[in-house]
Short mmCIF file of C-alpha atoms in Angstrom, two decimals:
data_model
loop_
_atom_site.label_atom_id
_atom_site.label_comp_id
_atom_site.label_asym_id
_atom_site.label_seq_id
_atom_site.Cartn_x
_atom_site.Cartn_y
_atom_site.Cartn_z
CA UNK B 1 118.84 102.59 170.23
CA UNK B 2 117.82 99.63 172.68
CA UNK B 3 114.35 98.91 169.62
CA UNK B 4 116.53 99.24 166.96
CA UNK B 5 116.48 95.80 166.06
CA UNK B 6 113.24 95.40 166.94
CA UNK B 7 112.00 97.71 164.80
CA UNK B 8 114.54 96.50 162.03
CA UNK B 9 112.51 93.10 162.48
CA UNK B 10 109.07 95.28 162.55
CA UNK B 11 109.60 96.62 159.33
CA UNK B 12 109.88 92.82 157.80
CA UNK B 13 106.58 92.04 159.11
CA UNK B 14 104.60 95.33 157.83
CA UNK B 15 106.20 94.79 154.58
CA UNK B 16 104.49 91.24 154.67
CA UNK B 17 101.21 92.87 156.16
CA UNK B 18 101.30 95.76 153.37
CA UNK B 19 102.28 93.02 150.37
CA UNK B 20 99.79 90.51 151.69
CA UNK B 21 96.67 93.44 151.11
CA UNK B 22 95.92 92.85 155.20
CA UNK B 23 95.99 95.10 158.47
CA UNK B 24 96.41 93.99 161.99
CA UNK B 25 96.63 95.90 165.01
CA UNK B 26 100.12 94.87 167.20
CA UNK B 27 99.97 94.88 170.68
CA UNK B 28 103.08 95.06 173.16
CA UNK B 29 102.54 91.37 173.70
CA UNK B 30 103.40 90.38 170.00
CA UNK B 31 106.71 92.05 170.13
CA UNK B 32 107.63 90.03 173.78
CA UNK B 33 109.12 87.42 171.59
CA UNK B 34 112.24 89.66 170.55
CA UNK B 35 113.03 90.52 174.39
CA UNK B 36 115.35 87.70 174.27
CA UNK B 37 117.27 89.28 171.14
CA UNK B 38 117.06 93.12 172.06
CA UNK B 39 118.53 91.89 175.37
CA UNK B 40 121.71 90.59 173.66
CA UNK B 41 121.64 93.71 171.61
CA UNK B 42 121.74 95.87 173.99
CA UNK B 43 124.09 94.44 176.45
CA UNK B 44 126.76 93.69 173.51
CA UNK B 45 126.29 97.39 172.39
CA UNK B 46 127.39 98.19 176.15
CA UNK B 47 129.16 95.67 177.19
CA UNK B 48 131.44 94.44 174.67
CA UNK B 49 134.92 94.64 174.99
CA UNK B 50 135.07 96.78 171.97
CA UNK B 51 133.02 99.12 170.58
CA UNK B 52 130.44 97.10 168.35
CA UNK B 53 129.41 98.03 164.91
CA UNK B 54 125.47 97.71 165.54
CA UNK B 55 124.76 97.92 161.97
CA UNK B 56 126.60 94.59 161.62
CA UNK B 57 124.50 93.31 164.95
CA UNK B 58 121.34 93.41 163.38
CA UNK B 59 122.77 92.25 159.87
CA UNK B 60 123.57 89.06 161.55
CA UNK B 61 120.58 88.64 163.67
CA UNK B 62 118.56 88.80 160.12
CA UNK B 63 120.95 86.63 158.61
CA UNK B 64 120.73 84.11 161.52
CA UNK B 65 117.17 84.35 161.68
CA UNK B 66 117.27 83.22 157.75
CA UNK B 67 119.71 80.53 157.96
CA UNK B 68 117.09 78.99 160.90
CA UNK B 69 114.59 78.23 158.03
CA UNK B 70 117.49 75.50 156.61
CA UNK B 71 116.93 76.75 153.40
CA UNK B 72 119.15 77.00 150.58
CA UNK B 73 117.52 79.74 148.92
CA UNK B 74 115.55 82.12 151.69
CA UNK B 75 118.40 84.69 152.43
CA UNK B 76 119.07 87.62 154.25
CA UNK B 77 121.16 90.25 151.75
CA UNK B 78 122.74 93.66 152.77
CA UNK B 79 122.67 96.24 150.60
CA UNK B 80 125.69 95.59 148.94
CA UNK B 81 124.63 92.12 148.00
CA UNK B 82 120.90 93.44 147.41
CA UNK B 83 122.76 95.37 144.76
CA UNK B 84 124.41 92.68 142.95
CA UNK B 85 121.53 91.33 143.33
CA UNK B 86 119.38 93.63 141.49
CA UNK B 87 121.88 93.84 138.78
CA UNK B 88 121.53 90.07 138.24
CA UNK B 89 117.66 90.15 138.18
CA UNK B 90 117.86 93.47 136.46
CA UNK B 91 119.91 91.21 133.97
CA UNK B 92 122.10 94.57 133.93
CA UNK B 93 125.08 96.74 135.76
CA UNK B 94 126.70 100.20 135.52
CA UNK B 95 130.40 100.42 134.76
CA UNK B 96 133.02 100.53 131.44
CA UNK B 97 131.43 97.77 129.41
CA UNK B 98 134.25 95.68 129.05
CA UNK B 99 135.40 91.12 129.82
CA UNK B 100 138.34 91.24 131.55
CA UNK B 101 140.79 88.58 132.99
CA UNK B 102 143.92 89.02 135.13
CA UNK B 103 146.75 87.61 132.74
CA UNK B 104 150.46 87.93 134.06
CA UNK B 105 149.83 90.57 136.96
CA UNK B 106 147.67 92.81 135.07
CA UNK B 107 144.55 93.61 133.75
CA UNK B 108 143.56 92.62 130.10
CA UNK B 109 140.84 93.73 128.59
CA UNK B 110 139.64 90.36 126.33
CA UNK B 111 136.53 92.27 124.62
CA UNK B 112 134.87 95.30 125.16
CA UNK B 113 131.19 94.80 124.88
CA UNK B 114 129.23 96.05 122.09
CA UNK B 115 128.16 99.97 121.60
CA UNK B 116 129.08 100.24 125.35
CA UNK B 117 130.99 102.94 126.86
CA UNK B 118 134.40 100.85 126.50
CA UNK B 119 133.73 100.38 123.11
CA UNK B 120 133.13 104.02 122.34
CA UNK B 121 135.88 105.16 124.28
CA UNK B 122 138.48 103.70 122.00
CA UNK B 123 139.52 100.37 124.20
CA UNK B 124 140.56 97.48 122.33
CA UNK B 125 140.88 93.34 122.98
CA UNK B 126 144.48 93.29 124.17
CA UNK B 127 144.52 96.32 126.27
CA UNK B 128 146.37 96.67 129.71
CA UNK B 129 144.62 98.55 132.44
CA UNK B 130 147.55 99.33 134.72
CA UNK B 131 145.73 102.24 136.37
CA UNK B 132 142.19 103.92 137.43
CA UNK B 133 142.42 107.30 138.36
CA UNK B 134 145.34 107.27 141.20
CA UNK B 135 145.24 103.09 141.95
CA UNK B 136 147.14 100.98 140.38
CA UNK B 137 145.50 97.99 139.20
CA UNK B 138 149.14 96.02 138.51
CA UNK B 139 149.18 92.62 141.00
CA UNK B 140 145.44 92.80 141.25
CA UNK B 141 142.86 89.92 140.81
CA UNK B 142 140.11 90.43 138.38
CA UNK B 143 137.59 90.44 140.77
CA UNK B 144 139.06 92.85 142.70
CA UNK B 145 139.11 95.47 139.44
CA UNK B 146 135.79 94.49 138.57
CA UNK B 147 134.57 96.32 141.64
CA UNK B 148 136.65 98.98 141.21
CA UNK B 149 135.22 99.65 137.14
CA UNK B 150 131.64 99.77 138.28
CA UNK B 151 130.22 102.67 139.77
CA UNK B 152 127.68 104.95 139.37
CA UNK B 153 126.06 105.87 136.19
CA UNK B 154 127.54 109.08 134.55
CA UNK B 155 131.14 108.82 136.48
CA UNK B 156 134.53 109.16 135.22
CA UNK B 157 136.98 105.96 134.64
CA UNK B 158 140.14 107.73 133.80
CA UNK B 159 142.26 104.77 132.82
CA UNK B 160 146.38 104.42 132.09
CA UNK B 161 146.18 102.03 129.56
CA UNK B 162 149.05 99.91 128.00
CA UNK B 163 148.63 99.04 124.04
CA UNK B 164 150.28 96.51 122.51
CA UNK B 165 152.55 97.87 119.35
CA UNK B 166 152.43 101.57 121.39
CA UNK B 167 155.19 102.71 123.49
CA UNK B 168 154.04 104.97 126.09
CA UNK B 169 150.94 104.33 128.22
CA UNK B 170 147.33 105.77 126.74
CA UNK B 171 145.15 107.94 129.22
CA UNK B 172 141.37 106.66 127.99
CA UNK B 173 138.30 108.56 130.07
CA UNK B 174 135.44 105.99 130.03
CA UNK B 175 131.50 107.38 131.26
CA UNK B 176 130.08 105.02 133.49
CA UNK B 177 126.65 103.59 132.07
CA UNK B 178 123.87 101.05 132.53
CA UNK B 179 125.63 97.73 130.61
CA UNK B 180 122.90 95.15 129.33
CA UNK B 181 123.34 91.77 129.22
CA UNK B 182 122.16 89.31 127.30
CA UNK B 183 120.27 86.10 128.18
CA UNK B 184 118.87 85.23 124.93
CA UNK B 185 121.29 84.34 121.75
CA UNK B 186 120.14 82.58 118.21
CA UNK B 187 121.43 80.66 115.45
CA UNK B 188 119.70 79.21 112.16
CA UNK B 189 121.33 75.63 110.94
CA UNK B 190 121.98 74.65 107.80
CA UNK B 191 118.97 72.60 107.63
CA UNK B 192 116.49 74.85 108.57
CA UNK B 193 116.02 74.07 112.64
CA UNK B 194 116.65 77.23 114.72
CA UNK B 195 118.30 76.86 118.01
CA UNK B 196 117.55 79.75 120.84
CA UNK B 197 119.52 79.70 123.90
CA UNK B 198 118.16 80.84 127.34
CA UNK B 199 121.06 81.57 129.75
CA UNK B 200 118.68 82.76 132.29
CA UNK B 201 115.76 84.41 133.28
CA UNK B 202 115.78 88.35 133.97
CA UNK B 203 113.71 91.31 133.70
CA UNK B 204 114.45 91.59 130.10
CA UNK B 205 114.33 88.01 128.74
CA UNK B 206 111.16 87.67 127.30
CA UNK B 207 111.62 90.96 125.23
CA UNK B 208 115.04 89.38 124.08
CA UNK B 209 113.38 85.81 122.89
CA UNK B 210 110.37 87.40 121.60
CA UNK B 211 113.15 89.36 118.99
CA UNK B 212 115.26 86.08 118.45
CA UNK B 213 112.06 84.00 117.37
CA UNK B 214 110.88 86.48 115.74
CA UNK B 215 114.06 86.82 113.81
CA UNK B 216 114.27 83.19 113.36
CA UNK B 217 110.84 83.18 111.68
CA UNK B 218 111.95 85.85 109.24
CA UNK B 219 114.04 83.34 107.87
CA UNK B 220 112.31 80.23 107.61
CA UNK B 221 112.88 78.30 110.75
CA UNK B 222 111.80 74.55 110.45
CA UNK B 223 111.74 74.00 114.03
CA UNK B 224 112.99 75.05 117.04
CA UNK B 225 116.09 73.99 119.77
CA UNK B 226 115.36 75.39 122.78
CA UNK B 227 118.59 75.14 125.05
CA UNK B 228 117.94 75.37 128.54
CA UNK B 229 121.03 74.28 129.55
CA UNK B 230 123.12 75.55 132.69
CA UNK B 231 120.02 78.13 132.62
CA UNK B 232 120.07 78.28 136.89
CA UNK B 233 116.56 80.04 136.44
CA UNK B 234 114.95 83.82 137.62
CA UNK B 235 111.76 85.63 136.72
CA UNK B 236 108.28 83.59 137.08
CA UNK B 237 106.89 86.27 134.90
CA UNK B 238 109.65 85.52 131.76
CA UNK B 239 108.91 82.04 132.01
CA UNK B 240 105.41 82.46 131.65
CA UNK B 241 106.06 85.30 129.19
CA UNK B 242 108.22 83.11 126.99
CA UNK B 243 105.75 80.04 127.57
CA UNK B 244 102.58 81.66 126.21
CA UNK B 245 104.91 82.30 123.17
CA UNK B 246 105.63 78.47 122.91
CA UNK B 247 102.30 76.79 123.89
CA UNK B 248 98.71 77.17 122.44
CA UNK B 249 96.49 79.31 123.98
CA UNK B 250 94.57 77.27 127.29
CA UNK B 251 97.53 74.83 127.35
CA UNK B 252 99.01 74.94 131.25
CA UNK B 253 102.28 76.01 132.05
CA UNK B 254 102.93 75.35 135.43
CA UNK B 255 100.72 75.01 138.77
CA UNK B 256 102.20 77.25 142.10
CA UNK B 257 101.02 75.90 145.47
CA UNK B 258 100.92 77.99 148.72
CA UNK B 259 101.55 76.94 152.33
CA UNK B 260 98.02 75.31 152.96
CA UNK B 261 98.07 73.24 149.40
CA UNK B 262 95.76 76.20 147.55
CA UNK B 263 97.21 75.67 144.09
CA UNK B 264 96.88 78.09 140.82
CA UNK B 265 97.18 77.15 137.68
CA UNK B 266 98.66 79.46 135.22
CA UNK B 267 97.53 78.74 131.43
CA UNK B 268 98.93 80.13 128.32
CA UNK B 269 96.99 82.83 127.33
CA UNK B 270 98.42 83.24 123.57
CA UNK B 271 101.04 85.24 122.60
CA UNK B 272 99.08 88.39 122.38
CA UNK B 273 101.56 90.99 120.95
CA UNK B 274 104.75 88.54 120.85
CA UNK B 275 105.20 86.32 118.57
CA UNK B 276 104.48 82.53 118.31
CA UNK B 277 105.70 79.39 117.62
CA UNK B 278 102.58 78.28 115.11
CA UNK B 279 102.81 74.85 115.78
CA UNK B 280 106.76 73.87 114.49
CA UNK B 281 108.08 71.21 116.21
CA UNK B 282 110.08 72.24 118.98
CA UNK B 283 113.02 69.65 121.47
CA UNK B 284 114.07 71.22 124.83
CA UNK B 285 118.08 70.70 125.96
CA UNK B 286 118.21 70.03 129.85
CA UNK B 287 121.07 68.77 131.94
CA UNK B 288 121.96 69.21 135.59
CA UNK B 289 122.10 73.22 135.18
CA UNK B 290 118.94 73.54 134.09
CA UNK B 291 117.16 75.03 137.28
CA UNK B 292 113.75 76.73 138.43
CA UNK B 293 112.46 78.98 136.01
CA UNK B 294 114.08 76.59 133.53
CA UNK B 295 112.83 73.70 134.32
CA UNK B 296 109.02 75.30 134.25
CA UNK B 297 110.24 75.85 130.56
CA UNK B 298 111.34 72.29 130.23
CA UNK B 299 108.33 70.79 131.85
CA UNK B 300 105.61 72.89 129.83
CA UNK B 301 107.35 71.79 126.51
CA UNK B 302 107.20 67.89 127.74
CA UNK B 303 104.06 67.92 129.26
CA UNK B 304 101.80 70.50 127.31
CA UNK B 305 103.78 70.93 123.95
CA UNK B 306 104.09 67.14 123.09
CA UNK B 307 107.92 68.09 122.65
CA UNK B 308 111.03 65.93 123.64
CA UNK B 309 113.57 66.75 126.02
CA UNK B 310 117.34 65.45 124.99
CA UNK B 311 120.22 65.71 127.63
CA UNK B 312 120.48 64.92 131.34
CA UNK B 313 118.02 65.10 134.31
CA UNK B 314 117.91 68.39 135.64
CA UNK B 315 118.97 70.42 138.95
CA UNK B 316 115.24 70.05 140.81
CA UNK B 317 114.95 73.46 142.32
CA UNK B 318 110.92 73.28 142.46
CA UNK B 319 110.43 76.11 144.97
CA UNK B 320 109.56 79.96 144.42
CA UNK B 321 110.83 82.82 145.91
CA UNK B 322 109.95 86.60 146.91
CA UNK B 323 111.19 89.60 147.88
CA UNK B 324 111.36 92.29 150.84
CA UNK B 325 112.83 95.40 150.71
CA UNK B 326 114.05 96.83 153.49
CA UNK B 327 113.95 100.90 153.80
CA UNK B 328 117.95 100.32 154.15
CA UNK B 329 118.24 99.29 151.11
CA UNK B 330 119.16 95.72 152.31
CA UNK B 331 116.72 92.79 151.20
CA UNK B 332 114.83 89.34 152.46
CA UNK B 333 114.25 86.68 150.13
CA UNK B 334 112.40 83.72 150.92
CA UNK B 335 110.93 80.96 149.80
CA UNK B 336 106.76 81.50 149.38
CA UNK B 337 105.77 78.01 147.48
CA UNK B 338 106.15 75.17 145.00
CA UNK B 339 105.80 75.03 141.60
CA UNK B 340 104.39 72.14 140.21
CA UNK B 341 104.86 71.25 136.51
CA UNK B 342 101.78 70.96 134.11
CA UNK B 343 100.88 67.62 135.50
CA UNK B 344 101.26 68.47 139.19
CA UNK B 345 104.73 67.44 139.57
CA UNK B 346 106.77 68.76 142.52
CA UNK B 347 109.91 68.43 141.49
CA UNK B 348 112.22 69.91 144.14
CA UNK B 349 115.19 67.34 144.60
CA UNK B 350 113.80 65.21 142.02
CA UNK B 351 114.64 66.83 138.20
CA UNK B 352 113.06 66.63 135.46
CA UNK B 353 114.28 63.86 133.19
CA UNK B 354 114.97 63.63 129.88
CA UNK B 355 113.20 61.76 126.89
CA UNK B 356 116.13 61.05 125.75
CA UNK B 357 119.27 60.56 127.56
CA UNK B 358 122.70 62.33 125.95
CA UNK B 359 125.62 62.92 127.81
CA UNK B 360 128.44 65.60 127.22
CA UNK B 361 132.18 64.51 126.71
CA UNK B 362 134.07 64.07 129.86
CA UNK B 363 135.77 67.27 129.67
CA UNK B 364 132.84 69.28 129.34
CA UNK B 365 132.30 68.86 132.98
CA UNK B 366 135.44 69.45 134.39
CA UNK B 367 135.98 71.82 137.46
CA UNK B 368 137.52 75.19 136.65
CA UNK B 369 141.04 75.65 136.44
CA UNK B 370 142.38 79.21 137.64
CA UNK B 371 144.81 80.30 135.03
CA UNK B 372 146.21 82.11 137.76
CA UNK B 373 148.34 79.04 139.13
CA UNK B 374 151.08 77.08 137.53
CA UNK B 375 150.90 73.53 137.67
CA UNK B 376 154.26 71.40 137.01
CA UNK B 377 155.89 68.32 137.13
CA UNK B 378 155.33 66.34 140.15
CA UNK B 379 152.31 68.98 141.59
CA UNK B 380 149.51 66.53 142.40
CA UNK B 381 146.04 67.98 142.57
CA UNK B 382 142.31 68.07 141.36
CA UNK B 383 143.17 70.64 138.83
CA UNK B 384 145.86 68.47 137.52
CA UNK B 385 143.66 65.77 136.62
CA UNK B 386 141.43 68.17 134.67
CA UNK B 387 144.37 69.67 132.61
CA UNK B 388 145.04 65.94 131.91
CA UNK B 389 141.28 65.04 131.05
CA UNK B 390 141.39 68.57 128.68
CA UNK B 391 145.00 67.42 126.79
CA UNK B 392 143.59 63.90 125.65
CA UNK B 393 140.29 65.22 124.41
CA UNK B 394 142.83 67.48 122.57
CA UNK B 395 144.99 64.40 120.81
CA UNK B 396 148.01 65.01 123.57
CA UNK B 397 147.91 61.85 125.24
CA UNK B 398 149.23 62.68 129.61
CA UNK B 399 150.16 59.09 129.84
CA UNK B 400 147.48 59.50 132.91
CA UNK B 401 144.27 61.05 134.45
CA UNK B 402 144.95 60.83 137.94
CA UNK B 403 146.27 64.34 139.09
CA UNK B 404 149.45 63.39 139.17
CA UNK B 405 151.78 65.39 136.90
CA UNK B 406 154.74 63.48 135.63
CA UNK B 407 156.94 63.17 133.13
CA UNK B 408 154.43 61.75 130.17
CA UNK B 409 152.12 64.70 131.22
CA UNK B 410 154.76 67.22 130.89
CA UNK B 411 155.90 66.11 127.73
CA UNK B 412 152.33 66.18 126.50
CA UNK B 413 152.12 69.83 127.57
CA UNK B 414 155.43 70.25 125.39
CA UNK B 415 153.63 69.34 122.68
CA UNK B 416 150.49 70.72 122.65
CA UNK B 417 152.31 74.43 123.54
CA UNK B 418 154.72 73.56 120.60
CA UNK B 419 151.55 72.85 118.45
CA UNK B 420 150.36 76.22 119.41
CA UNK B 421 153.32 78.39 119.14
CA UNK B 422 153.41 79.19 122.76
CA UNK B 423 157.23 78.43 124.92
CA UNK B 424 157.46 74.81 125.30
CA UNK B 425 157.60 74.81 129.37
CA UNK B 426 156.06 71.72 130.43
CA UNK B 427 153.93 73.86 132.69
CA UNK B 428 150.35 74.72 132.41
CA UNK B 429 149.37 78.28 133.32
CA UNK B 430 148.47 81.79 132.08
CA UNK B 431 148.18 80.99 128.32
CA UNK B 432 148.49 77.77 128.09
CA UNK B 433 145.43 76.68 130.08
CA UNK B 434 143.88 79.67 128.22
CA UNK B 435 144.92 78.29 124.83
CA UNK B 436 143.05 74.87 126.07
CA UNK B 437 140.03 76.02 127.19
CA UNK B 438 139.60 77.87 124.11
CA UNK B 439 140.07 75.13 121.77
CA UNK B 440 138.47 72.90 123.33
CA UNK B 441 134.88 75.05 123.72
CA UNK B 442 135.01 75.45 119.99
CA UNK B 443 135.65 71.89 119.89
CA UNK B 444 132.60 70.94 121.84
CA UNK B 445 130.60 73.74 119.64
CA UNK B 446 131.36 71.65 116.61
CA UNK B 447 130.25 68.69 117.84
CA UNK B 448 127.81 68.71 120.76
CA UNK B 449 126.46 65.16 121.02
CA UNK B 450 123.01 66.70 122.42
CA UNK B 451 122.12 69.21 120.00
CA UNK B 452 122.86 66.98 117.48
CA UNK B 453 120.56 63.91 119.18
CA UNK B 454 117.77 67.15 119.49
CA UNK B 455 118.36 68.11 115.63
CA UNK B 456 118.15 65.27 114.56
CA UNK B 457 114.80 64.31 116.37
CA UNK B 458 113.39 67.20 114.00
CA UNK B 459 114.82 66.54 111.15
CA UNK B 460 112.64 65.97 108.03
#
């Protein structure tokens, strides 16, 4: 037991050795520098007042060692977060297939996804899950039933569901399966200009914009969008996938230096089997979302496509990452080198800014709002000032935008729920703040100030 962590620690190094293509023999001398740490190991393991969970010992000696580099994004993961993890990269998960929210005390099921097992089950928008298997879900937060949904491919959910319109509960059995989720979604305009939206940047990203351009083309795209924005980034290998589709062949998409300034350049190569771009005119969207593998995007399209970028400076995340997989199952990832855009740019801290410079309507940036509280007359807080912000962008003037909720404010609630058919209250929860949000993301849909200012830059 007393090399435990030591050899925890060993197996991070010969995973380096082994990924780096070198060998080196270790002597007894290289491993003095961990005396120090098996020595608190070891004495905590017998000395403690209680017995010590060592697993969790050596978890947090990894997880101190990685928060010693002061650096946001090289992290030590166990292998429950290595497996979130994955699923995020992976750009998939295993459970019913289904959005839900907590509404009231229970769970609602707001849309099962597409052909997945939810979906074929039977479930509906609407639906109450008040029970899985034995546990009762009633009380519970969302989060907490999300974990409880997922599980292993090929399992059993054996739901008590409550239907709207039906008296008695419904016992559903759901089969567990590999979800997909998209990162990629499309849209032709009236005028010809396609607009592709990257969400982020996962294992199955390029596939997904190689089909939507593709698609696009079928139809007689003009030009192309592409929104980057509040994409946080992922995959080096998507970006470059999806860059070779937009740039000509020999154009360069970004430059990655290592730690002693050796820098490689990484051109376009054409699009080989995917499709391309053919020279339309393309605008990037940014704004302060846009991160990492989405800024490479947005710098390859300003600096080696000729095209505009229309928004707000973006996040500066100009570092890349790698991975090590422990034989736990629990991870390392750590920062390797820079990118630098096409120019040699570091950008890290910096952004990327715009060509042009568009900003969003106030309340397109506001903070979330749990519909999970109830906000009232006289509450004074944050959130109240972005329910305020939300009902004057919605024609319900709160007399204020201070976070102060008074009388003006309530009465402007009182109207808007009134205008909506929901009780007239005064207070803002559940449905109410859910009736808001709604309305006013279709609102900014219909008239997004920086998709139109990017449109319009390729308009005919």
């Amino acid at each position: 037991m007393g090399n435990r962590i030591r050899n925890t620690v060993t197996t991070v190094i010969v995973t380096a050795v082994a990924a780096s293509g070198l060998t080196f023999a270790y002597t007894r001398n290289q491993y003095e520098k961990w005396d120090k740490l098996d020595a608190v190991y070891e004495h905590l393991s017998a000395q403690y007042v209680e017995p010590v969970d060592k697993t969790k010992l050596v978890d947090g000696a990894l997880d101190g060692m990685m928060k010693a580099l002061d650096d946001p994004y090289s992290v030590y993961m166990n292998q429950e977060e290595s497996k979130s993890f994955g699923e995020v990269i992976s750009s998939s998960f295993v459970g019913i297939g289904a959005e839900i929210e907590e509404r009231d005390g229970r769970i609602v099921i707001v849309s099962p996804i597409k052909g997945a097992p939810a979906e074929k089950a039977g479930l509906k928008p609407n639906d109450r899950i008040i029970k899985l298997g034995d546990t009762s879900l009633i009380g519970m937060k969302s989060t907490e039933a999300v974990k409880l949904l997922r599980g292993e491919k090929g399992t059993k959910a054996e739901l008590t569901i409550e239907r709207p319109g039906e008296t008695d509960p419904i016992q559903v059995t759901v089969i567990r399966d590999v979800i997909p989720i998209e990162t990629v979604y499309s849209n032709l305009l009236d005028n010809g200009i396609g607009v592709i939206q990257i969400s982020s940047v996962s294992e199955t990203t390029g596939a997904e914009f190689a089909k939507q351009l593709t698609d696009l083309k079928a139809k007689g795209m003009k030009g192309l969008v592409l929104d980057l924005r509040q994409n946080p980034g992922g995959l080096l290998d998507q970006a470059v996938e999806i860059g070779e589709m937009l740039l000509p062949a020999g154009k360069t998409l970004l430059k990655v230096e290592d730690r002693n300034g050796r820098t490689q350049e990484y051109r376009a190569r054409g699009s080989g089997k995917n499709p391309s771009i053919d020279g339309l005119p393309m605008v990037g969207l940014i704004d302060g979302g846009t991160a990492s593998a989405g800024e490479i995007l947005a710098g390859a399209l300003q600096e080696s496509a000729g095209a505009k970028l229309v928004g707000e400076k973006t996040f500066g995340k100009g570092t890349a990452q790698t991975i090590m997989n422990l034989k736990d199952g629990s991870t390392v990832k750590y920062t390797n080198a820079k990118w630098l855009t096409p120019d040699g740019t570091w950008i890290h801290k910096t952004g990327i800014a715009p060509d042009v410079e568009v900003a969003l309507p106030e309340y397109a940036a506001l903070p979330y709002v749990s519909p999970d509280k109830e906000w009232k007359q006289d509450s004074y807080a944050t959130e109240v000032k972005s329910i305020q912000v939300m009902l004057a962008a919605l024609g319900f003037d709160p007399g204020r935008k201070d976070g102060y909720f008074d009388g003006k404010t309530a009465e402007a609630v009182k109207s808007f729920q009134s205008a909506q058919g929901l009780q007239a209250t005064g207070a803002v929860a559940g449905d109410t703040l859910r009736k808001m949000t709604e309305l006013l993301a279709a609102q900014l849909k219909q008239n997004d100030p920086q998709l139109q200012a990017a449109v319009k830059l390729l308009a005919p």
